[in-house]
CSV table of C-alpha atoms and ligand atoms in Angstrom, one decimal:
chain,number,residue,atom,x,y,z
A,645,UNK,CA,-4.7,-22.3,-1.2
A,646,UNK,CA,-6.8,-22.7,-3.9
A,647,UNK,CA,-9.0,-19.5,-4.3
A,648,UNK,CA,-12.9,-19.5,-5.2
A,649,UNK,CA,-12.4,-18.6,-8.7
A,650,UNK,CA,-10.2,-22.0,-9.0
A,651,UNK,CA,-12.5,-24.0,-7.2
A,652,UNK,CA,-15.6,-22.6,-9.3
A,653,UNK,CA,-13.5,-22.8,-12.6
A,654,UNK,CA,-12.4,-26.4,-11.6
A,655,UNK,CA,-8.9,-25.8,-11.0
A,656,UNK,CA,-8.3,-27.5,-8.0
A,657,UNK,CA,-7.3,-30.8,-9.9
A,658,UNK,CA,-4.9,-29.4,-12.0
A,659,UNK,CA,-3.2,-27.3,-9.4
A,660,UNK,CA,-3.1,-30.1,-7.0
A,661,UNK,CA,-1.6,-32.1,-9.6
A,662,UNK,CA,1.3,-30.0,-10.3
A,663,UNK,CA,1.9,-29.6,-6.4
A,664,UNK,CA,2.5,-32.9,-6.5
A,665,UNK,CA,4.0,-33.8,-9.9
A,666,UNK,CA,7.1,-31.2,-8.4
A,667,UNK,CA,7.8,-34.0,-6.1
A,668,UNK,CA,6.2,-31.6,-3.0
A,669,UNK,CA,4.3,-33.7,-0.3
A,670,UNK,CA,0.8,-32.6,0.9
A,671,UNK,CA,0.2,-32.6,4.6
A,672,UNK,CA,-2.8,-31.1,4.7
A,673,UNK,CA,-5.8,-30.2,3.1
A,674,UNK,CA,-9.4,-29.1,3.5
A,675,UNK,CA,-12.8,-27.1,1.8
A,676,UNK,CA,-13.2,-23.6,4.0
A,677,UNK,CA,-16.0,-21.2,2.5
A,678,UNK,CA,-13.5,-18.7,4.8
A,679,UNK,CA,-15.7,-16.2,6.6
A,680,UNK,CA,-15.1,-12.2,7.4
A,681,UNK,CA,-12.9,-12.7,10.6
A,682,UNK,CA,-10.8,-15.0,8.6
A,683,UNK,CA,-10.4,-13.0,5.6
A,684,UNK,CA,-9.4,-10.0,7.3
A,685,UNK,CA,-6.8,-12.3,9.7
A,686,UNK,CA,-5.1,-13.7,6.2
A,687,UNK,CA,-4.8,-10.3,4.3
A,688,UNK,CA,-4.0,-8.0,7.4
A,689,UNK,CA,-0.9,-6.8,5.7
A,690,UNK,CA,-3.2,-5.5,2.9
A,691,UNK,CA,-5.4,-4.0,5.1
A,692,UNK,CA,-4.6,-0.2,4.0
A,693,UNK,CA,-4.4,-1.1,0.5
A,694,UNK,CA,-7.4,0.5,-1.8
A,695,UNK,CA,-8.2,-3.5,-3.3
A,696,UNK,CA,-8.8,-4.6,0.6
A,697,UNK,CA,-12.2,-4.8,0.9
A,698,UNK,CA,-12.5,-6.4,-2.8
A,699,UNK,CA,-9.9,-8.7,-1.7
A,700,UNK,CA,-11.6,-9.7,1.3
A,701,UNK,CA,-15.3,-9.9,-0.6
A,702,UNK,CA,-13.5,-12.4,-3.7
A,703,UNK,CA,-11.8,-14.8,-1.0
A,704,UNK,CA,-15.0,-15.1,1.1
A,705,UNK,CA,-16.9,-15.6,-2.3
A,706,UNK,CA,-17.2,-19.5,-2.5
A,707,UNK,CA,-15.3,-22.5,-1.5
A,708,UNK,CA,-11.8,-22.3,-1.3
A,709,UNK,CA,-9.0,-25.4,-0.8
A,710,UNK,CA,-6.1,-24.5,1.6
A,711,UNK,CA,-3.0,-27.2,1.7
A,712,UNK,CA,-0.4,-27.4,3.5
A,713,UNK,CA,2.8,-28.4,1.7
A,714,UNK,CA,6.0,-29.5,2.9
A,715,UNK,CA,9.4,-30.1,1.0
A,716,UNK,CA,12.6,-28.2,0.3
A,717,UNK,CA,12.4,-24.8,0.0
A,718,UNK,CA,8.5,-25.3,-0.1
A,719,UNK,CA,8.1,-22.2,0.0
A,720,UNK,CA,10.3,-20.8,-2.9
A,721,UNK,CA,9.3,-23.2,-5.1
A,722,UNK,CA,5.2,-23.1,-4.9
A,723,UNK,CA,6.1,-19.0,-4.9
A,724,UNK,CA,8.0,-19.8,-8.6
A,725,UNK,CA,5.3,-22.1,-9.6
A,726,UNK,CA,2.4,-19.7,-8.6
A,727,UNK,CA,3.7,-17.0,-10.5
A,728,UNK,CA,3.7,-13.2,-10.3
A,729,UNK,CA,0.6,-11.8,-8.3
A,730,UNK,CA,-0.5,-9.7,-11.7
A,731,UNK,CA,-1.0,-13.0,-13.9
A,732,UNK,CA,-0.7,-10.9,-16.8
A,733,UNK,CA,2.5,-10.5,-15.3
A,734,UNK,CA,3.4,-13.8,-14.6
A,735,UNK,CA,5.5,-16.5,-16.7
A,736,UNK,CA,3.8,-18.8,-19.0
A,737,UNK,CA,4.1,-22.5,-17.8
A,738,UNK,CA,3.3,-20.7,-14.0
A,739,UNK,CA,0.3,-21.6,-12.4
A,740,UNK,CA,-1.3,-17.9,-13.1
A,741,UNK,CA,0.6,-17.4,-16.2
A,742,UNK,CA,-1.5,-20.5,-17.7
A,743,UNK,CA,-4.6,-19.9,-16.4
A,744,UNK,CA,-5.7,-16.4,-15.0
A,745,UNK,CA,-5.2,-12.5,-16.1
A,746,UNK,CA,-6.9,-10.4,-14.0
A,747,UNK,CA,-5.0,-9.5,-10.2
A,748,UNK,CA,-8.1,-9.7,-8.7
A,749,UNK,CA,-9.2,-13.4,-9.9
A,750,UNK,CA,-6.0,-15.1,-9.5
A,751,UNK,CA,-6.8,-18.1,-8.2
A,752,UNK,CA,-4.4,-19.1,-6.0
A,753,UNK,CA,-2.2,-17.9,-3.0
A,754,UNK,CA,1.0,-19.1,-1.7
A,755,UNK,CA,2.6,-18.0,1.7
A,756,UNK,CA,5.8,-16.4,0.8
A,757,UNK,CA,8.0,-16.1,4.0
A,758,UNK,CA,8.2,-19.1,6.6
A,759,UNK,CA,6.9,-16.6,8.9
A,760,UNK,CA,3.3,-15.9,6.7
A,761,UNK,CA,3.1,-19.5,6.0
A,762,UNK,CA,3.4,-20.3,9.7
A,763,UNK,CA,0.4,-17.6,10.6
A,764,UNK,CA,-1.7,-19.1,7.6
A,765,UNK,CA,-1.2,-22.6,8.4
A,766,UNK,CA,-2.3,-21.6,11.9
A,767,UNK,CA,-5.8,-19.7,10.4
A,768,UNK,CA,-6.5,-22.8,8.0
A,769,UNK,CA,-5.2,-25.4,10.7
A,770,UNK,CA,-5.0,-27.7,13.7
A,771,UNK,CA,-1.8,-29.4,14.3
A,772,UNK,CA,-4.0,-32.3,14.8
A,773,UNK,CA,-4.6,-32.1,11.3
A,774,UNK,CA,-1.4,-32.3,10.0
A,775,UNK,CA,-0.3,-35.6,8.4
A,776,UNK,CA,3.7,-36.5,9.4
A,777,UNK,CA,4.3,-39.3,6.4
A,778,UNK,CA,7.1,-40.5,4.0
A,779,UNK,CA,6.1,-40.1,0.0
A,780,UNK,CA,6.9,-43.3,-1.5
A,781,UNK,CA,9.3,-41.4,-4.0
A,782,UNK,CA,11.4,-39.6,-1.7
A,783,UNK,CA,14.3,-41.3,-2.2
A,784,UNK,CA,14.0,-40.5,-6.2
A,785,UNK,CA,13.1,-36.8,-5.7
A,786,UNK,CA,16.0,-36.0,-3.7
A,787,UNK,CA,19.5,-37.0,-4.2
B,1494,LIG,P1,0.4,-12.6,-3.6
B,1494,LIG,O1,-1.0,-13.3,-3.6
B,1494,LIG,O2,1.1,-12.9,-4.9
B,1494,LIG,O3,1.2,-12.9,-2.4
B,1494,LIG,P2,-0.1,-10.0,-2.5
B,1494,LIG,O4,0.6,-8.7,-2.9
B,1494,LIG,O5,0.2,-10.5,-1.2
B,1494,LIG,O6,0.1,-11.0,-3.7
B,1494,LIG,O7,-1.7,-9.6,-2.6
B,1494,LIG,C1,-2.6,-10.5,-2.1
B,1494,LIG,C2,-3.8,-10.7,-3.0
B,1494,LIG,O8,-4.4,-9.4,-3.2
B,1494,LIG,C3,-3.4,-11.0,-4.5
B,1494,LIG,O9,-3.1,-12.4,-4.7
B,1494,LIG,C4,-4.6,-10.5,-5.3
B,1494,LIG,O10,-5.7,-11.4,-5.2
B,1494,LIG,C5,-4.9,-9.2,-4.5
B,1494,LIG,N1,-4.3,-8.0,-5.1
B,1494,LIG,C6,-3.0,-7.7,-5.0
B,1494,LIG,N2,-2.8,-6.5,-5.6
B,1494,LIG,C7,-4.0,-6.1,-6.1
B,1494,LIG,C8,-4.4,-5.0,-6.9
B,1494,LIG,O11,-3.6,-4.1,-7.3
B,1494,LIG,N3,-5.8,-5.0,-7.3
B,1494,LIG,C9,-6.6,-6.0,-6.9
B,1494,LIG,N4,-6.3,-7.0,-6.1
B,1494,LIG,C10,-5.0,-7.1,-5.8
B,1495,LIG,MG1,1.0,-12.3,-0.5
């Protein structure tokens, strides 16, 4: 998902771009201005943590993009190509090494367990909105 501060910086291209440059397939995608019920549902883990309510104030603070991806090891790979959650932390050539540094404006998330990404797809998503389709370079991605 593309957080507010990517949408407002004009990220969402350039992240969406490299999604799919890696040869990862979008099946879905949409704009949520997320509200309070489902900001507090996606970061329930963090709900003890001392950043929670500033977490939950920065994702309900604009637009945000939510995708769904699909593709081996999805999940692994969009976790390597996000980057570490402190982007001053996080690799150059990552999608927060490049362009964030503060924790708290890093301007994307990325499930990191199929279980999460099942829970989040279901906050984000329908099923009905789910696209079941063949990328025209499938057979040149993957051996
Ligand atoms: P992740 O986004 O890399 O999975 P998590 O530990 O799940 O990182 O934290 C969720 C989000 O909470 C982070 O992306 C970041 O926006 C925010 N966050 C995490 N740790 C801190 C912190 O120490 N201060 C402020 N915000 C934080
Ligand atoms: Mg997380």
């Amino acid at each position: 998902m593309v957080k507010p501060d990517g949408v407002q910086r004009g990220m969402v291209g350039e992240i969406i771009s490299r999604i799919e440059q890696r040869g990862l397939k979008i099946v879905g995608l949409k704009a949520v201005w997320v509200d309070d019920k489902t900001a507090m549902e996606h970061y329930k883990e963090h709900a003890n943590k001392p950043f929670f309510s500033d977490l939950v104030n920065y994702i309900k603070s604009g637009p945000s993009i939510p995708m769904v991806i699909e593709g081996r090891d999805a999940i692994t790979i969009l976790r390597k190509m996000v980057g570490a959650t402190n982007p001053e932390e996080a690799q150059v050539g990552t999608i927060r090494g490049d362009f964030c540094i503060d924790v708290g404006r890093n301007i994307v998330h990325a499930s990191d367990s199929p279980e999460s990404a099942k829970m989040e797809i279901s906050i984000y998503f329908d099923e009905s909105e789910l696209m079941d389709y063949t990328r025209i370079d499938e057979k040149w991605v993957f051996e």
